[in-house]
Coordinates of C-alpha atoms in Angstrom, one line a residue:
M634 CA -42.4 19.7 -58.9
I635 CA -41.6 23.0 -57.3
I636 CA -42.0 23.2 -53.6
L637 CA -42.2 26.7 -52.1
S638 CA -41.1 27.4 -48.5
T639 CA -43.7 28.7 -46.1
K640 CA -42.2 32.2 -46.3
R641 CA -42.2 32.2 -50.1
R642 CA -45.7 30.9 -50.1
R643 CA -46.9 33.7 -47.8
I644 CA -45.1 36.3 -49.9
L645 CA -46.7 35.0 -53.1
I646 CA -50.2 34.9 -51.6
S647 CA -49.7 38.5 -50.2
R648 CA -48.7 39.7 -53.6
L649 CA -51.7 38.0 -55.3
I650 CA -54.0 39.7 -52.7
F651 CA -52.4 43.1 -53.4
D652 CA -52.7 42.6 -57.2
F653 CA -56.4 41.6 -56.8
I654 CA -57.1 44.8 -54.7
N655 CA -55.4 46.9 -57.4
Q656 CA -57.4 45.3 -60.1
V657 CA -60.7 45.9 -58.3
E658 CA -59.8 49.5 -57.7
A659 CA -58.9 49.9 -61.4
K660 CA -62.3 48.6 -62.3
L661 CA -64.0 50.9 -59.9
A662 CA -62.2 53.8 -61.7
R663 CA -63.6 52.4 -65.0
L664 CA -60.1 51.5 -66.2
H665 CA -59.1 48.5 -68.3
C666 CA -55.7 47.2 -69.3
E667 CA -54.4 47.3 -72.8
S668 CA -51.0 46.9 -74.5
R669 CA -49.3 48.0 -77.6
S670 CA -46.0 46.8 -79.1
I671 CA -43.3 49.5 -79.2
D672 CA -40.1 48.4 -80.9
G673 CA -40.8 44.8 -79.9
L674 CA -41.7 45.7 -76.3
D675 CA -45.2 45.1 -75.1
V676 CA -46.1 48.4 -73.3
F677 CA -49.1 48.0 -70.9
Y678 CA -51.4 50.8 -69.9
H679 CA -54.7 51.6 -68.3
S680 CA -57.4 53.5 -70.1
N681 CA -61.1 54.3 -69.7
T682 CA -61.8 54.1 -73.4
K683 CA -60.9 52.1 -76.5
H684 CA -61.6 54.9 -78.9
F685 CA -60.0 58.4 -78.4
S686 CA -62.6 60.7 -79.9
N687 CA -62.8 64.5 -79.7
D688 CA -65.6 64.4 -77.1
K689 CA -63.2 64.5 -74.2
P690 CA -59.6 65.8 -73.8
V691 CA -56.8 63.3 -73.1
L692 CA -55.0 63.2 -69.8
V693 CA -51.8 61.2 -69.4
L694 CA -50.7 60.1 -65.9
L695 CA -47.1 59.2 -65.3
H696 CA -45.8 57.3 -62.2
G697 CA -42.5 57.7 -60.6
F698 CA -39.5 55.4 -60.1
S699 CA -40.3 51.9 -58.8
A700 CA -44.1 52.6 -59.0
D701 CA -46.6 51.5 -61.7
K702 CA -49.9 52.4 -63.3
Y703 CA -51.9 51.2 -60.3
V704 CA -50.6 54.1 -58.1
W705 CA -53.1 56.3 -60.0
N706 CA -56.2 54.1 -59.4
R707 CA -58.0 56.2 -56.8
F708 CA -56.9 59.5 -58.4
A709 CA -58.0 58.4 -61.9
K710 CA -61.5 57.5 -60.6
R711 CA -62.1 61.3 -60.1
F712 CA -61.1 62.1 -63.7
S713 CA -62.8 59.3 -65.7
S714 CA -66.0 61.1 -66.4
Q715 CA -64.2 64.2 -67.8
Y716 CA -61.1 62.8 -69.6
H717 CA -59.9 60.1 -71.8
L718 CA -57.1 58.6 -69.6
I719 CA -53.8 57.0 -70.5
I720 CA -51.9 55.6 -67.6
P721 CA -48.8 53.6 -68.8
D722 CA -46.5 51.2 -67.1
L723 CA -43.2 52.9 -68.2
K724 CA -40.4 50.7 -69.4
G725 CA -39.3 48.2 -66.7
Y726 CA -42.2 48.9 -64.4
G727 CA -45.4 47.0 -63.7
Q728 CA -46.3 44.7 -66.6
T729 CA -44.0 46.4 -69.0
A730 CA -40.9 44.2 -69.1
Y731 CA -37.4 45.0 -68.0
S732 CA -34.3 44.2 -70.1
P733 CA -30.7 44.7 -68.9
T734 CA -29.9 46.0 -72.3
D735 CA -32.6 48.6 -72.5
D736 CA -32.3 52.4 -71.8
Y737 CA -34.2 53.7 -68.8
S738 CA -33.2 57.3 -69.0
V739 CA -36.0 60.0 -69.0
P740 CA -35.4 60.8 -72.7
S741 CA -35.8 57.1 -73.6
Q742 CA -39.0 56.8 -71.5
C743 CA -40.4 59.9 -73.2
R744 CA -39.7 58.4 -76.7
M745 CA -41.5 55.3 -75.7
L746 CA -44.5 57.3 -74.4
L747 CA -44.7 59.3 -77.6
A748 CA -44.5 56.2 -79.7
L749 CA -47.5 54.8 -77.7
L750 CA -49.5 58.0 -78.1
K751 CA -48.8 57.9 -81.8
Q752 CA -50.1 54.4 -82.1
L753 CA -53.3 55.6 -80.3
N754 CA -53.6 58.6 -82.7
I755 CA -53.3 61.0 -79.8
T756 CA -51.8 64.3 -80.9
R757 CA -52.7 66.7 -78.0
F758 CA -53.0 65.9 -74.3
S759 CA -52.6 67.2 -70.8
I760 CA -50.2 65.5 -68.5
V761 CA -49.7 64.9 -64.7
G762 CA -46.5 63.3 -63.5
N763 CA -45.1 62.4 -60.1
S764 CA -41.4 62.4 -59.3
M765 CA -39.7 60.8 -62.4
G766 CA -43.0 61.2 -64.2
G767 CA -42.9 64.9 -63.3
M768 CA -39.5 65.2 -64.9
M769 CA -40.9 63.5 -68.0
A770 CA -43.7 66.0 -68.1
A771 CA -41.3 68.9 -68.0
K772 CA -39.2 67.4 -70.8
L773 CA -42.2 66.9 -73.0
F774 CA -43.7 70.4 -72.6
D775 CA -40.2 71.9 -73.0
E776 CA -39.6 70.1 -76.4
M777 CA -43.1 70.1 -77.8
P778 CA -45.3 72.7 -76.1
E779 CA -47.7 72.8 -79.0
R780 CA -48.9 69.2 -78.1
I781 CA -49.4 69.8 -74.4
D782 CA -52.6 71.5 -73.2
K783 CA -51.6 71.7 -69.5
A784 CA -49.0 70.0 -67.3
V785 CA -48.9 69.3 -63.6
L786 CA -45.6 68.3 -61.9
I787 CA -46.0 66.7 -58.5
D788 CA -42.7 66.6 -56.5
P789 CA -40.7 66.2 -59.7
A790 CA -37.2 64.8 -59.9
G791 CA -34.7 66.2 -62.2
A792 CA -33.3 69.3 -60.5
K793 CA -29.5 69.6 -61.0
S794 CA -29.0 70.5 -57.3
P795 CA -26.4 69.9 -54.6
F796 CA -28.7 67.1 -53.4
A797 CA -28.5 65.4 -56.7
Q798 CA -24.8 65.9 -57.0
N799 CA -24.3 64.4 -53.5
M800 CA -26.4 61.4 -54.4
I801 CA -24.3 60.7 -57.4
D802 CA -20.9 61.4 -55.8
N803 CA -21.7 59.1 -52.9
N804 CA -23.5 56.4 -55.0
I805 CA -26.7 56.8 -52.9
N806 CA -29.7 54.8 -54.2
P807 CA -32.8 55.0 -52.0
F808 CA -34.4 52.2 -54.0
E809 CA -31.6 49.7 -53.3
H810 CA -32.7 47.4 -50.4
N811 CA -31.0 44.5 -48.9
N812 CA -33.6 43.5 -46.3
E813 CA -37.1 44.2 -45.1
Q814 CA -36.1 47.0 -42.8
D815 CA -34.4 48.9 -45.6
F816 CA -37.7 48.8 -47.4
F817 CA -39.7 49.9 -44.4
N818 CA -37.3 52.8 -43.9
F819 CA -37.8 53.8 -47.5
Y820 CA -41.6 53.5 -47.2
D821 CA -41.4 56.1 -44.4
L822 CA -39.6 58.5 -46.7
I823 CA -42.0 58.5 -49.6
M824 CA -45.3 59.5 -47.9
A825 CA -46.2 61.6 -44.8
K826 CA -49.7 60.3 -44.8
P827 CA -49.7 56.9 -46.5
P828 CA -52.9 55.0 -47.1
F829 CA -53.4 52.0 -45.0
V830 CA -51.6 48.9 -46.4
P831 CA -51.5 45.7 -44.2
R832 CA -48.1 44.8 -42.9
F833 CA -48.2 41.4 -44.7
I834 CA -48.5 43.2 -48.0
L835 CA -45.8 45.6 -47.3
R836 CA -43.6 42.6 -46.4
A837 CA -44.3 41.1 -49.9
L838 CA -43.5 44.4 -51.5
A839 CA -40.2 44.6 -49.6
W840 CA -39.2 41.2 -50.9
E841 CA -40.1 42.3 -54.4
F842 CA -37.7 45.3 -54.1
I843 CA -35.0 43.0 -52.7
N844 CA -35.4 40.6 -55.6
K845 CA -35.2 43.4 -58.1
R846 CA -32.2 45.0 -56.5
E847 CA -29.9 44.6 -59.6
Q848 CA -32.7 45.8 -61.9
Y849 CA -33.4 48.9 -59.9
T850 CA -29.7 49.7 -59.5
H851 CA -29.3 49.6 -63.3
M852 CA -32.5 51.6 -64.0
F853 CA -31.7 54.2 -61.3
T854 CA -28.2 54.8 -62.6
Q855 CA -29.7 55.6 -66.0
F856 CA -32.6 57.7 -64.7
F857 CA -30.7 59.6 -62.0
N858 CA -28.0 61.3 -64.0
L859 CA -27.0 65.0 -64.2
R860 CA -26.8 64.9 -68.0
D861 CA -30.6 64.9 -68.2
F862 CA -31.3 67.1 -65.2
Y863 CA -32.1 70.8 -65.3
S864 CA -29.8 73.5 -63.8
R865 CA -31.1 76.3 -61.6
D866 CA -30.7 79.0 -64.3
Y867 CA -32.7 77.0 -66.8
R868 CA -36.0 78.6 -67.8
F869 CA -39.0 76.8 -69.2
D870 CA -41.1 78.8 -71.7
Y871 CA -44.4 77.1 -70.9
P872 CA -47.1 79.1 -68.9
E873 CA -49.7 76.3 -68.7
S874 CA -48.0 74.3 -66.0
M875 CA -48.5 73.8 -62.3
L876 CA -45.9 72.8 -59.7
I877 CA -47.2 70.8 -56.7
W878 CA -45.0 70.0 -53.7
G879 CA -45.5 68.2 -50.4
L880 CA -43.4 70.0 -47.8
N881 CA -43.0 66.8 -45.8
D882 CA -41.2 65.2 -48.8
K883 CA -38.3 63.3 -47.3
L884 CA -37.1 61.8 -50.6
L885 CA -36.4 65.1 -52.3
P886 CA -35.4 68.2 -50.3
V887 CA -37.3 71.5 -50.2
D888 CA -34.3 73.1 -52.1
D889 CA -35.4 71.1 -55.1
F890 CA -38.8 72.7 -54.9
T891 CA -37.2 76.2 -54.9
H892 CA -35.1 75.0 -57.9
W893 CA -38.2 74.0 -59.9
K894 CA -40.1 77.1 -58.9
L895 CA -37.4 79.3 -60.4
M896 CA -37.2 77.3 -63.6
L897 CA -41.0 77.0 -64.2
N898 CA -42.3 80.4 -63.1
S899 CA -45.7 78.7 -63.0
N900 CA -48.7 78.1 -60.7
T901 CA -47.5 76.7 -57.4
L902 CA -49.4 74.7 -54.9
I903 CA -47.8 73.6 -51.6
Y904 CA -49.2 71.0 -49.2
E905 CA -47.5 71.5 -45.8
D906 CA -48.8 68.2 -44.4
L907 CA -48.1 65.9 -47.3
G908 CA -45.0 64.1 -48.6
H909 CA -43.5 62.9 -51.9
M910 CA -46.8 61.5 -53.3
P911 CA -49.6 64.0 -52.5
M912 CA -51.9 62.4 -55.1
V913 CA -51.9 59.1 -53.1
E914 CA -51.8 60.6 -49.6
D915 CA -54.8 62.9 -50.0
V916 CA -56.6 61.9 -53.2
K917 CA -59.7 64.0 -52.6
R918 CA -57.9 67.3 -52.0
V919 CA -55.2 66.9 -54.6
S920 CA -57.5 65.7 -57.4
K921 CA -59.9 68.6 -56.7
D922 CA -57.1 71.1 -57.0
I923 CA -55.7 69.6 -60.1
L924 CA -59.1 69.3 -61.8
S925 CA -59.6 73.0 -61.0
F926 CA -56.3 73.9 -62.7
L927 CA -56.9 71.6 -65.7
N928 CA -60.5 72.9 -66.3
K929 CA -59.5 76.6 -66.0
H930 CA -59.8 78.4 -69.3

């Protein structure tokens, strides 16, 4: 018989409450959870349809490092009527399992995503990605522009900048937390206007980060490497893209925005009052702007 301490019990209950809220929000967005086996790995994803017909275009939503498919719940609700949605838990995140022997670089995550889309018989799609997901979107439209209708990059990672070099040289990992306060400091970095989350749930999320410290260290090392990043003089030949940036982003510097702006030469939208996750911080405004771009012919 396993006896949990009072603290562990509180954390477990808090996490269950958070999961329940996420599941309710997913249902309100008309999303259901599915999974497909990709090279022996069960990849979980949210979708609003079981059959991908030609009556609606497909929109893929990609989360960032340490997030999962639920981060898109409120955003997805505003797109469900116009798009077939695919919102995966990338390898090692959410319900898609982690393995210490797997590859968590952006190229590897892209291969997994393409394998999933192949199983679903999806050949063309638009894509919206935040942070690491934004970098994935860039790699996909760079390598196969004929398959991407439109792409939106929200505060993307992947700029081969002095900031990135400094992070690597000094072995800095903002996702590596030893205690609750480390997590709370991190939480203050990622959003300028975070939605309300009760403190007891944040505490549960903090302990989840602490328990996954080795996992996130391994995954971050593979994801955050200059080999896969883009230098300032790189130029993407893809006009149907949009770069969104929250100027209050404290996780990635404004210099990275300038870096991406030069590389993309695309539509640019800046939110002066938002941070690293604009689509979470102001769902109504950001979803309206993205819908306008996606629906523009």
